PDB file of C-alpha atoms in Angstrom:
ATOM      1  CA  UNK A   1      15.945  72.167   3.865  1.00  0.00           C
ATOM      2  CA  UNK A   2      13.437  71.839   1.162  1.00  0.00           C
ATOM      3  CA  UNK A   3      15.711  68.833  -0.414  1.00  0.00           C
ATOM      4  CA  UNK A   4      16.120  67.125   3.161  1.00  0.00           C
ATOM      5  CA  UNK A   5      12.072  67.254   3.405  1.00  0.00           C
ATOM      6  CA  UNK A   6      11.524  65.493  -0.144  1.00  0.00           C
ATOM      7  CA  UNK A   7      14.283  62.602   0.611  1.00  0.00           C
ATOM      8  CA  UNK A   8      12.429  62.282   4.420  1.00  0.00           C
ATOM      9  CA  UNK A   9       8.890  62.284   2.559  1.00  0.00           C
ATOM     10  CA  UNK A  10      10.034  59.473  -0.060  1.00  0.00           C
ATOM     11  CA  UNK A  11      11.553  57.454   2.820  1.00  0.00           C
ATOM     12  CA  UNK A  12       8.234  57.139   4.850  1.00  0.00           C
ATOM     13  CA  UNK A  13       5.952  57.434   1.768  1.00  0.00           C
ATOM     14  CA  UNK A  14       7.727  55.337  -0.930  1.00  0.00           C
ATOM     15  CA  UNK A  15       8.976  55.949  -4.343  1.00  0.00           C
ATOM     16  CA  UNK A  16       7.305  55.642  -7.602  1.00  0.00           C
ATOM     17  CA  UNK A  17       8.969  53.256  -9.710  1.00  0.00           C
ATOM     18  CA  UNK A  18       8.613  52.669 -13.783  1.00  0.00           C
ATOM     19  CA  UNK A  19       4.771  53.325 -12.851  1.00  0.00           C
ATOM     20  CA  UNK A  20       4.464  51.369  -9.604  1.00  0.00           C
ATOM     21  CA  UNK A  21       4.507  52.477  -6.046  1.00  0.00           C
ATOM     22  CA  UNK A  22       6.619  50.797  -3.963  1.00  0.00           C
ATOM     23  CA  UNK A  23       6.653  51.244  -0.512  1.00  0.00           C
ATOM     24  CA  UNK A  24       8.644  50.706   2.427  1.00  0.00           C
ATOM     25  CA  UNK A  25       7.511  50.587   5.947  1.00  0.00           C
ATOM     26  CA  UNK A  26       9.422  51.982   8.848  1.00  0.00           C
ATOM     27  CA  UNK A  27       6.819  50.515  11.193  1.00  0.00           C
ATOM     28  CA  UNK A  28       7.952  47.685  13.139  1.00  0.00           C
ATOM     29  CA  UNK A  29       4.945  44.794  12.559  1.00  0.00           C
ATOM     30  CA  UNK A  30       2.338  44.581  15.152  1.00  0.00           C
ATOM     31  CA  UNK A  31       2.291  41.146  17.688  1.00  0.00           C
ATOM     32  CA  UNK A  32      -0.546  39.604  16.440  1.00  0.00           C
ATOM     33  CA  UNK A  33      -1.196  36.661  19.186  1.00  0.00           C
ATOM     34  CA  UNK A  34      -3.252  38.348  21.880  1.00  0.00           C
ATOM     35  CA  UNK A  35      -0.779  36.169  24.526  1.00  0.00           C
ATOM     36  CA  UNK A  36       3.304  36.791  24.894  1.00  0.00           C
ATOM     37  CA  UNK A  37       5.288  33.628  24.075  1.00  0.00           C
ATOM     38  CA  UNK A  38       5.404  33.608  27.744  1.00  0.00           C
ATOM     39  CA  UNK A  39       2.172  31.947  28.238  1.00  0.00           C
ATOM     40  CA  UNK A  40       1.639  27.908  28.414  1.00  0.00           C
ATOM     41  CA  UNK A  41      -1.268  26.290  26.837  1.00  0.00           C
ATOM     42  CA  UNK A  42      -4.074  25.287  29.198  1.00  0.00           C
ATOM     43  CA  UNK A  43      -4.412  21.602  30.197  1.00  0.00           C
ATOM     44  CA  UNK A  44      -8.290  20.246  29.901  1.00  0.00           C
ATOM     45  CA  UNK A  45      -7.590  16.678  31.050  1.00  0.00           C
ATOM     46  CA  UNK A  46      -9.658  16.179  34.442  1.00  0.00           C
ATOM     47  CA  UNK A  47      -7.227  13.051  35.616  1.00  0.00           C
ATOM     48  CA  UNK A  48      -4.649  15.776  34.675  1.00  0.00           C
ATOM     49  CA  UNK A  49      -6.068  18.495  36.578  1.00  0.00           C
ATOM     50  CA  UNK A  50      -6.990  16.115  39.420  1.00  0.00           C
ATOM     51  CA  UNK A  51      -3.079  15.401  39.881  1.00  0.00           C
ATOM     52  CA  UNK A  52      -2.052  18.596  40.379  1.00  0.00           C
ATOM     53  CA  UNK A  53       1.427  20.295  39.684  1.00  0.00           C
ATOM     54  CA  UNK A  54       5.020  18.912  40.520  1.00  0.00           C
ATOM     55  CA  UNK A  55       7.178  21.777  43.064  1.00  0.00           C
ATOM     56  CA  UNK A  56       9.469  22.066  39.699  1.00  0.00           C
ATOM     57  CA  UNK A  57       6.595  22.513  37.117  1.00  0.00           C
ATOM     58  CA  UNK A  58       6.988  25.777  35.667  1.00  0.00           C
ATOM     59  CA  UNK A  59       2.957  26.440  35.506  1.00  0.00           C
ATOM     60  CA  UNK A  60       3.402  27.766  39.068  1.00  0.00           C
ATOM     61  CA  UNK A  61       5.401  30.681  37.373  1.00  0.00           C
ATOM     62  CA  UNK A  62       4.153  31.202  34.446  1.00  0.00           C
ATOM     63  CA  UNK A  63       0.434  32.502  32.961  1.00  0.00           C
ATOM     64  CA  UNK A  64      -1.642  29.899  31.423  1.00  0.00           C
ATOM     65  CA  UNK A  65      -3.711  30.788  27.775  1.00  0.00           C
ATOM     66  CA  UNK A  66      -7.394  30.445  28.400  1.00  0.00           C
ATOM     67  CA  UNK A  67      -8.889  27.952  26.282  1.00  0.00           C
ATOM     68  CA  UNK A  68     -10.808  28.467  22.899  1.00  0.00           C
ATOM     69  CA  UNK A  69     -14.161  28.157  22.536  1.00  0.00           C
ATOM     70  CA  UNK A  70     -14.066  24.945  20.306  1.00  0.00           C
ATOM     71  CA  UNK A  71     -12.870  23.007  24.009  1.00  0.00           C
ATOM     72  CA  UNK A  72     -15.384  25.129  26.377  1.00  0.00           C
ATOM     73  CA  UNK A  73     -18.299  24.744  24.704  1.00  0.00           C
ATOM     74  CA  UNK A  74     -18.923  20.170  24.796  1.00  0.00           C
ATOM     75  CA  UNK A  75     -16.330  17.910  25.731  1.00  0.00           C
ATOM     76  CA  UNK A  76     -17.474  16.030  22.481  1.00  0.00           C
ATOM     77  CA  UNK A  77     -14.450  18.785  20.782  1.00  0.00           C
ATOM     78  CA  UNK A  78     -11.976  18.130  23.999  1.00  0.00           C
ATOM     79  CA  UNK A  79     -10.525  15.509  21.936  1.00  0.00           C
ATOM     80  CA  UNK A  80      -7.558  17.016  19.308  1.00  0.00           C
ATOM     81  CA  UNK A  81      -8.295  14.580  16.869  1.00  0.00           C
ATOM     82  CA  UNK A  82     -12.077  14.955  16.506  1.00  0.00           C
ATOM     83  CA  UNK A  83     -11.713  18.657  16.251  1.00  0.00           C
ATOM     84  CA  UNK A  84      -9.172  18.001  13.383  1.00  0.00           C
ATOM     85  CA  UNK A  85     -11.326  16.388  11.882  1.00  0.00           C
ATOM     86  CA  UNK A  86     -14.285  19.029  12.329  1.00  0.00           C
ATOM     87  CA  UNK A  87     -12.171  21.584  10.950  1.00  0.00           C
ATOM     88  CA  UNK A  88     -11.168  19.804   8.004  1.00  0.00           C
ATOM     89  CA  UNK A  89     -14.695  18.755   6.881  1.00  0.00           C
ATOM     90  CA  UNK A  90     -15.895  22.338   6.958  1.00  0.00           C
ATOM     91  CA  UNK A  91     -17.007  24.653   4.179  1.00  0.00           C
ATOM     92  CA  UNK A  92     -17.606  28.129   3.705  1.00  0.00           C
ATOM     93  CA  UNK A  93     -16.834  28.603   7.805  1.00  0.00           C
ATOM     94  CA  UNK A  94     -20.506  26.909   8.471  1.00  0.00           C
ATOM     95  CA  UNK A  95     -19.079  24.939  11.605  1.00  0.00           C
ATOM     96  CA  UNK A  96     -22.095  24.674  13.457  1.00  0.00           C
ATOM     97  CA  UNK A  97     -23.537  22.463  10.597  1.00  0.00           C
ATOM     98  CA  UNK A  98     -20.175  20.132  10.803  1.00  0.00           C
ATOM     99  CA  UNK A  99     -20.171  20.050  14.325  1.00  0.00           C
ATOM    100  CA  UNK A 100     -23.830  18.758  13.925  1.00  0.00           C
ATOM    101  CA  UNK A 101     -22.820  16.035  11.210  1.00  0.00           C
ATOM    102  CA  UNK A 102     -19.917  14.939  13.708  1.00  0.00           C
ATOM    103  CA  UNK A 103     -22.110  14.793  16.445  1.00  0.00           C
ATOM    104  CA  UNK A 104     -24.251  12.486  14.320  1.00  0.00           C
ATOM    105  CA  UNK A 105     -21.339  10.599  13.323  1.00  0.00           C
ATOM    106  CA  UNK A 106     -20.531   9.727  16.806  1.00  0.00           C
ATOM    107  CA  UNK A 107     -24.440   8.719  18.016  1.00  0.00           C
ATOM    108  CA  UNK A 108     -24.337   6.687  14.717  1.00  0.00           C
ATOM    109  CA  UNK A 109     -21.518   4.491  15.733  1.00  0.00           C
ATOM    110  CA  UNK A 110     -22.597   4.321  19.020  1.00  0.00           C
ATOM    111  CA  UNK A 111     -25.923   3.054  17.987  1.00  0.00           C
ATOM    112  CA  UNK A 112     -24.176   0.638  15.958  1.00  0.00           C
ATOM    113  CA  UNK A 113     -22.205  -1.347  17.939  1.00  0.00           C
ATOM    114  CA  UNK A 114     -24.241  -1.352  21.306  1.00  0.00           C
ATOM    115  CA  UNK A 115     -27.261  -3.003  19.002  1.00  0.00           C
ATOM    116  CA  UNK A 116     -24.471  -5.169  17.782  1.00  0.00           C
ATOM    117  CA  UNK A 117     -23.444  -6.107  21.437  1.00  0.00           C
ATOM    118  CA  UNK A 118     -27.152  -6.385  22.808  1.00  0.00           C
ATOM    119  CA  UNK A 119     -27.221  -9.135  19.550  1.00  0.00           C
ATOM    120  CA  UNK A 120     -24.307 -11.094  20.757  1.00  0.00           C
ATOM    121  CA  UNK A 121     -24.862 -14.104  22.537  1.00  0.00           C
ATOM    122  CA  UNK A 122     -21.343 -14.616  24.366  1.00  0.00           C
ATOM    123  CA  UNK A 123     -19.218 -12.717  27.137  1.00  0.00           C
ATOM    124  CA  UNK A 124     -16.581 -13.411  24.889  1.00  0.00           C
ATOM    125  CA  UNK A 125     -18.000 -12.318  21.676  1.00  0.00           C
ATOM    126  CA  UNK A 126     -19.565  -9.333  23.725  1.00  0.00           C
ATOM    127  CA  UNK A 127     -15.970  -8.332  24.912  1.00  0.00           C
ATOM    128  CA  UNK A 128     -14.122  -7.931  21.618  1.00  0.00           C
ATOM    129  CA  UNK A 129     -16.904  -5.504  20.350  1.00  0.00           C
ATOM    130  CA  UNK A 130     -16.031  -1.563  21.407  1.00  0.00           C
ATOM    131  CA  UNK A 131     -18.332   0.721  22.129  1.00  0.00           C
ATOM    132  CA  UNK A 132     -16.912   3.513  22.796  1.00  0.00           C
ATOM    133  CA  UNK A 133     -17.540   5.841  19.129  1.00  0.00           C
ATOM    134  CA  UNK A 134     -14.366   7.701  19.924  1.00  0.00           C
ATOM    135  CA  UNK A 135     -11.935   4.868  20.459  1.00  0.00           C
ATOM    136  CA  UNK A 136     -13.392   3.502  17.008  1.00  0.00           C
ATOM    137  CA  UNK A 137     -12.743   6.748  15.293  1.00  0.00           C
ATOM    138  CA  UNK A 138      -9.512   7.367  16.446  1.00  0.00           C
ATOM    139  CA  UNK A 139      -9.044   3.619  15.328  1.00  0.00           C
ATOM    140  CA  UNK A 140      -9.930   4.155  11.896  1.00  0.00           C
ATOM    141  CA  UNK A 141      -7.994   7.588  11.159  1.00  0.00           C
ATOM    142  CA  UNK A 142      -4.605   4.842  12.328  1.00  0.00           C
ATOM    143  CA  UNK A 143      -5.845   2.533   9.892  1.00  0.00           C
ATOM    144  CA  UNK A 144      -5.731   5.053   7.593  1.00  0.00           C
ATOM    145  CA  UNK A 145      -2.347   6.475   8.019  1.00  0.00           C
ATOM    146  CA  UNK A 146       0.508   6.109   5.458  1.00  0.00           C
ATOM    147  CA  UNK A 147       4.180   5.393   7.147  1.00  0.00           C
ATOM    148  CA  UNK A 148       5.553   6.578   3.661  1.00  0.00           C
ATOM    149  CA  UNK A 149       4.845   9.237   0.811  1.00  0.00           C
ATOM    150  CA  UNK A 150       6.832  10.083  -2.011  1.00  0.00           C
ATOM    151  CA  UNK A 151       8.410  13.564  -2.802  1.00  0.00           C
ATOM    152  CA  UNK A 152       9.976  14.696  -6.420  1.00  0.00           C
ATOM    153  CA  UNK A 153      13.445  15.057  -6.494  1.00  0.00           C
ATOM    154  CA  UNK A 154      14.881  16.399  -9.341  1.00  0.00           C
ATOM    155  CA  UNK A 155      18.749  14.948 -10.554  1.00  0.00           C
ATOM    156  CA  UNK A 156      20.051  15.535 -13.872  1.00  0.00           C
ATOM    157  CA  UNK A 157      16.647  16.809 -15.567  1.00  0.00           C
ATOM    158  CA  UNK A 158      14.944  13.858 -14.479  1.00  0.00           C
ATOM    159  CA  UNK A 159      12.263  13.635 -12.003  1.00  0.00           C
ATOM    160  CA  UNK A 160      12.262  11.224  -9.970  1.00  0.00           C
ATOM    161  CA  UNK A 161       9.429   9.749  -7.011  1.00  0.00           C
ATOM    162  CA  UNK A 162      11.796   9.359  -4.232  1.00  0.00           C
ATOM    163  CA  UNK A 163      10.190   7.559  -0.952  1.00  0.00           C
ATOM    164  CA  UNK A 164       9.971   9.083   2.457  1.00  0.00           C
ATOM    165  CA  UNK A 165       8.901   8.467   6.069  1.00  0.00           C
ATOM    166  CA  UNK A 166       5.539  10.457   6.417  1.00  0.00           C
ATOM    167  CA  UNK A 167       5.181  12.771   9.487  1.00  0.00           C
ATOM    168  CA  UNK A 168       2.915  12.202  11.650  1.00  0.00           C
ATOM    169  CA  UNK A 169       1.233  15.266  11.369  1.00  0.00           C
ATOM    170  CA  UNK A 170       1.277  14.609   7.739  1.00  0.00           C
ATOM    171  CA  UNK A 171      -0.010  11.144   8.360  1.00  0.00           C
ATOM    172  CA  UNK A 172      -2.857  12.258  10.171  1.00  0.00           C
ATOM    173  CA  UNK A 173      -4.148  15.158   7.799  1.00  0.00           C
ATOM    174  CA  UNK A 174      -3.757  12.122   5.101  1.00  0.00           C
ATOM    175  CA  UNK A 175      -5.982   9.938   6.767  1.00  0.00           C
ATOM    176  CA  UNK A 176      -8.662  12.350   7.747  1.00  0.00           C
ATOM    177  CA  UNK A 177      -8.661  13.810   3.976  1.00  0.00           C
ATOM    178  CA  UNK A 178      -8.823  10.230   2.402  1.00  0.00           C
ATOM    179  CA  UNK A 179     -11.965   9.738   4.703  1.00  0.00           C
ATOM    180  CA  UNK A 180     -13.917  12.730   4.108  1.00  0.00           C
ATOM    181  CA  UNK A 181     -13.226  12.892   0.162  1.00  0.00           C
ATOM    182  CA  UNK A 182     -14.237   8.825   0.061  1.00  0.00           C
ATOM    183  CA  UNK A 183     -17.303  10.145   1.574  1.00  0.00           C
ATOM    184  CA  UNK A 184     -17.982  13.147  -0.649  1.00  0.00           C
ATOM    185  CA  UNK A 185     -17.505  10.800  -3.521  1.00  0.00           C
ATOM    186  CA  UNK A 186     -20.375   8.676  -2.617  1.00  0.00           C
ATOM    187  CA  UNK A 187     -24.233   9.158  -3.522  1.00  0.00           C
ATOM    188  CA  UNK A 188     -25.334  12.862  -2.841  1.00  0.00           C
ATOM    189  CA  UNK A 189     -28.820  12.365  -1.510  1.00  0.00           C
ATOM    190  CA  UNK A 190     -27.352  10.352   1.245  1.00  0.00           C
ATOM    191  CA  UNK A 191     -26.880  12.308   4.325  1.00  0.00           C
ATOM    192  CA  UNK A 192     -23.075  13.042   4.960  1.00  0.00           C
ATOM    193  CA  UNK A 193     -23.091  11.442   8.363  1.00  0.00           C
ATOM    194  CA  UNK A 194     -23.995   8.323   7.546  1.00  0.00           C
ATOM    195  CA  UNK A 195     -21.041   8.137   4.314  1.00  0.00           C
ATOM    196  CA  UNK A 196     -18.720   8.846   7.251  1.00  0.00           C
ATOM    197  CA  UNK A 197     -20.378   6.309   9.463  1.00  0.00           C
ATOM    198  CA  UNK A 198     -19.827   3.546   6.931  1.00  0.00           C
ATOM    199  CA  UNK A 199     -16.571   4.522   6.130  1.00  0.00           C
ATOM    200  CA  UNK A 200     -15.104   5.249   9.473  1.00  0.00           C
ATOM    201  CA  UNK A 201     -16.424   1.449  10.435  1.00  0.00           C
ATOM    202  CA  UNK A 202     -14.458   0.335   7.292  1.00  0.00           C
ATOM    203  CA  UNK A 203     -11.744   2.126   8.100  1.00  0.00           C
ATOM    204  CA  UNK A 204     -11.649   0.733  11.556  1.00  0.00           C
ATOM    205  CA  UNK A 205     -12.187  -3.079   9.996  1.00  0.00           C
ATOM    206  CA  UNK A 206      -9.122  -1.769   7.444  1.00  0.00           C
ATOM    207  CA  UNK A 207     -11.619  -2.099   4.622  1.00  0.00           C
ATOM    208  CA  UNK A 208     -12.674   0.778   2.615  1.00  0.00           C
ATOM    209  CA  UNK A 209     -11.673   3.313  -0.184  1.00  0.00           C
ATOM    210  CA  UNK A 210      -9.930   5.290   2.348  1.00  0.00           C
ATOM    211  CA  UNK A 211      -7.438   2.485   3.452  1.00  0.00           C
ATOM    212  CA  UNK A 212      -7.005   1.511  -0.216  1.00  0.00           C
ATOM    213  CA  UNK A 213      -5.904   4.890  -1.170  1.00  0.00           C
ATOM    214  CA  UNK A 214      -3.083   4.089   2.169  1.00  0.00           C
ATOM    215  CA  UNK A 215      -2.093   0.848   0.266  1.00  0.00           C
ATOM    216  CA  UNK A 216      -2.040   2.398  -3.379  1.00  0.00           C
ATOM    217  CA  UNK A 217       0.404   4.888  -1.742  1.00  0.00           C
ATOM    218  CA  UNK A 218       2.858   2.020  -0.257  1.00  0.00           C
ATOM    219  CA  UNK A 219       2.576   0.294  -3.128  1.00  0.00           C
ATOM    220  CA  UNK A 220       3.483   3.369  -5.112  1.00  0.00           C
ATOM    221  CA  UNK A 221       6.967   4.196  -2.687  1.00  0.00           C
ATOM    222  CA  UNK A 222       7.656   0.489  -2.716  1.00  0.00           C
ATOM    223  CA  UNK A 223       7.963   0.210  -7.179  1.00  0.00           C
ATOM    224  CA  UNK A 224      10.337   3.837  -6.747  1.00  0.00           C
ATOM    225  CA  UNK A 225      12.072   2.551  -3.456  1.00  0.00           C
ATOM    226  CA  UNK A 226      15.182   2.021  -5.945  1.00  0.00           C
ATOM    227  CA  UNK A 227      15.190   5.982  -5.515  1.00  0.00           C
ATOM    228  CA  UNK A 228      15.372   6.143  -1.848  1.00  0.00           C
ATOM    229  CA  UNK A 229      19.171   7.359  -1.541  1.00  0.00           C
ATOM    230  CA  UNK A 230      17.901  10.373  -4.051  1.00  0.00           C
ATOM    231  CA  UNK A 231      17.054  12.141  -0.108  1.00  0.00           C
TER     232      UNK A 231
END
């Protein structure tokens, strides 16, 4: 009875090792998500909303999530992009401060390129400038993508840079990072929203150190594209 006991207690306990306790649970892991995977993300779109639901959509059925507080508090961080952005920019979990700078950002461009359409003289003229700061941002992050990145492959002890298509989730997190860093990079006594502002309205004229960095990178996959059947 006494030996049963001891092999139970090491079981549920663990087992000490050459000096280290190892241990092995027997407790199944705890569902961390506080919804089941039987819940459907929540749709913020008005126009979306304003449609309503097809007789086959499976929303009638099913429980929606309810949606974080990063899309119910402005509809400045409705857009997925923007709050990508946000997220990435932050440091030491101060968000308020970012959301502040990105706020900024935004008024900045929109400041911008109203004074520059109150300047032009022409419908014409006037109707080629956009005004709209998130269109331009969103703009800018495309300019920014890379179709194609490189990943090491190694074959016969050598490394080689084989060429890739980039996913677009990649591509995106690319482009945002190659902003914010070109901005970081700049003069420190400069406030950080108006580096982005300059750079984003680069970006979105493909000028900039951001969209250089895209062009170093296709230059870089098109010298190794020998190496593309390396995959």
């Amino acid at each position: 009875m006494a030996t049963a006991f001891k092999s139970l207690a090491s079981k549920l306990c663990g087992v000490i090792v050459r000096g280290h306790l190892t241990t092995k649970s027997y407790i199944p892991k705890a569902h961390l998500s506080v919804y089941n995977p039987k819940y459907v993300e929540p749709v913020l779109d008005k126009d979306t909303l304003s449609k309503g639901l097809e007789d086959d959509d499976i929303r009638h059925h099913r429980p929606v999530k309810a949606p974080t507080t990063d899309l119910s508090i402005s509809p400045l961080f409705y857009d997925d992009d923007i709050r990508k952005f946000t997220n990435m920019m932050m440091k030491g979990g101060n968000k308020e401060r970012v959301r502040e700078i990105t706020r900024r950002l935004l008024e900045n461009i929109k400041h911008m390129q109203v004074e520059k359409y109150n300047k032009t003289a022409t419908d014409e003229e006037k109707s080629q400038i956009e005004c709209n700061p998130v269109t331009i941002f969103k703009q800018a992050v495309e300019n920014c993508k890379p179709l194609l990145t490189t990943i090491r492959v190694v074959k016969s002890g050598v490394a080689y840079r084989v060429p890739i298509c980039a996913r677009p989730s990649d591509q995106r997190f690319r482009a945002m990072k190659w902003i914010i860093e070109s901005c970081r990079d700049k003069e420190r006594r400069i406030p950080m929203e108006n580096k982005l502002t300059w750079e984003i309205m680069d970006a979105y004229n493909n000028q900039g150190k951001a969209v250089r960095k895209k062009q170093e990178v296709h230059r870089i996959c098109e010298s190794n594209r020998a190496y593309a059947h390396l995959r």
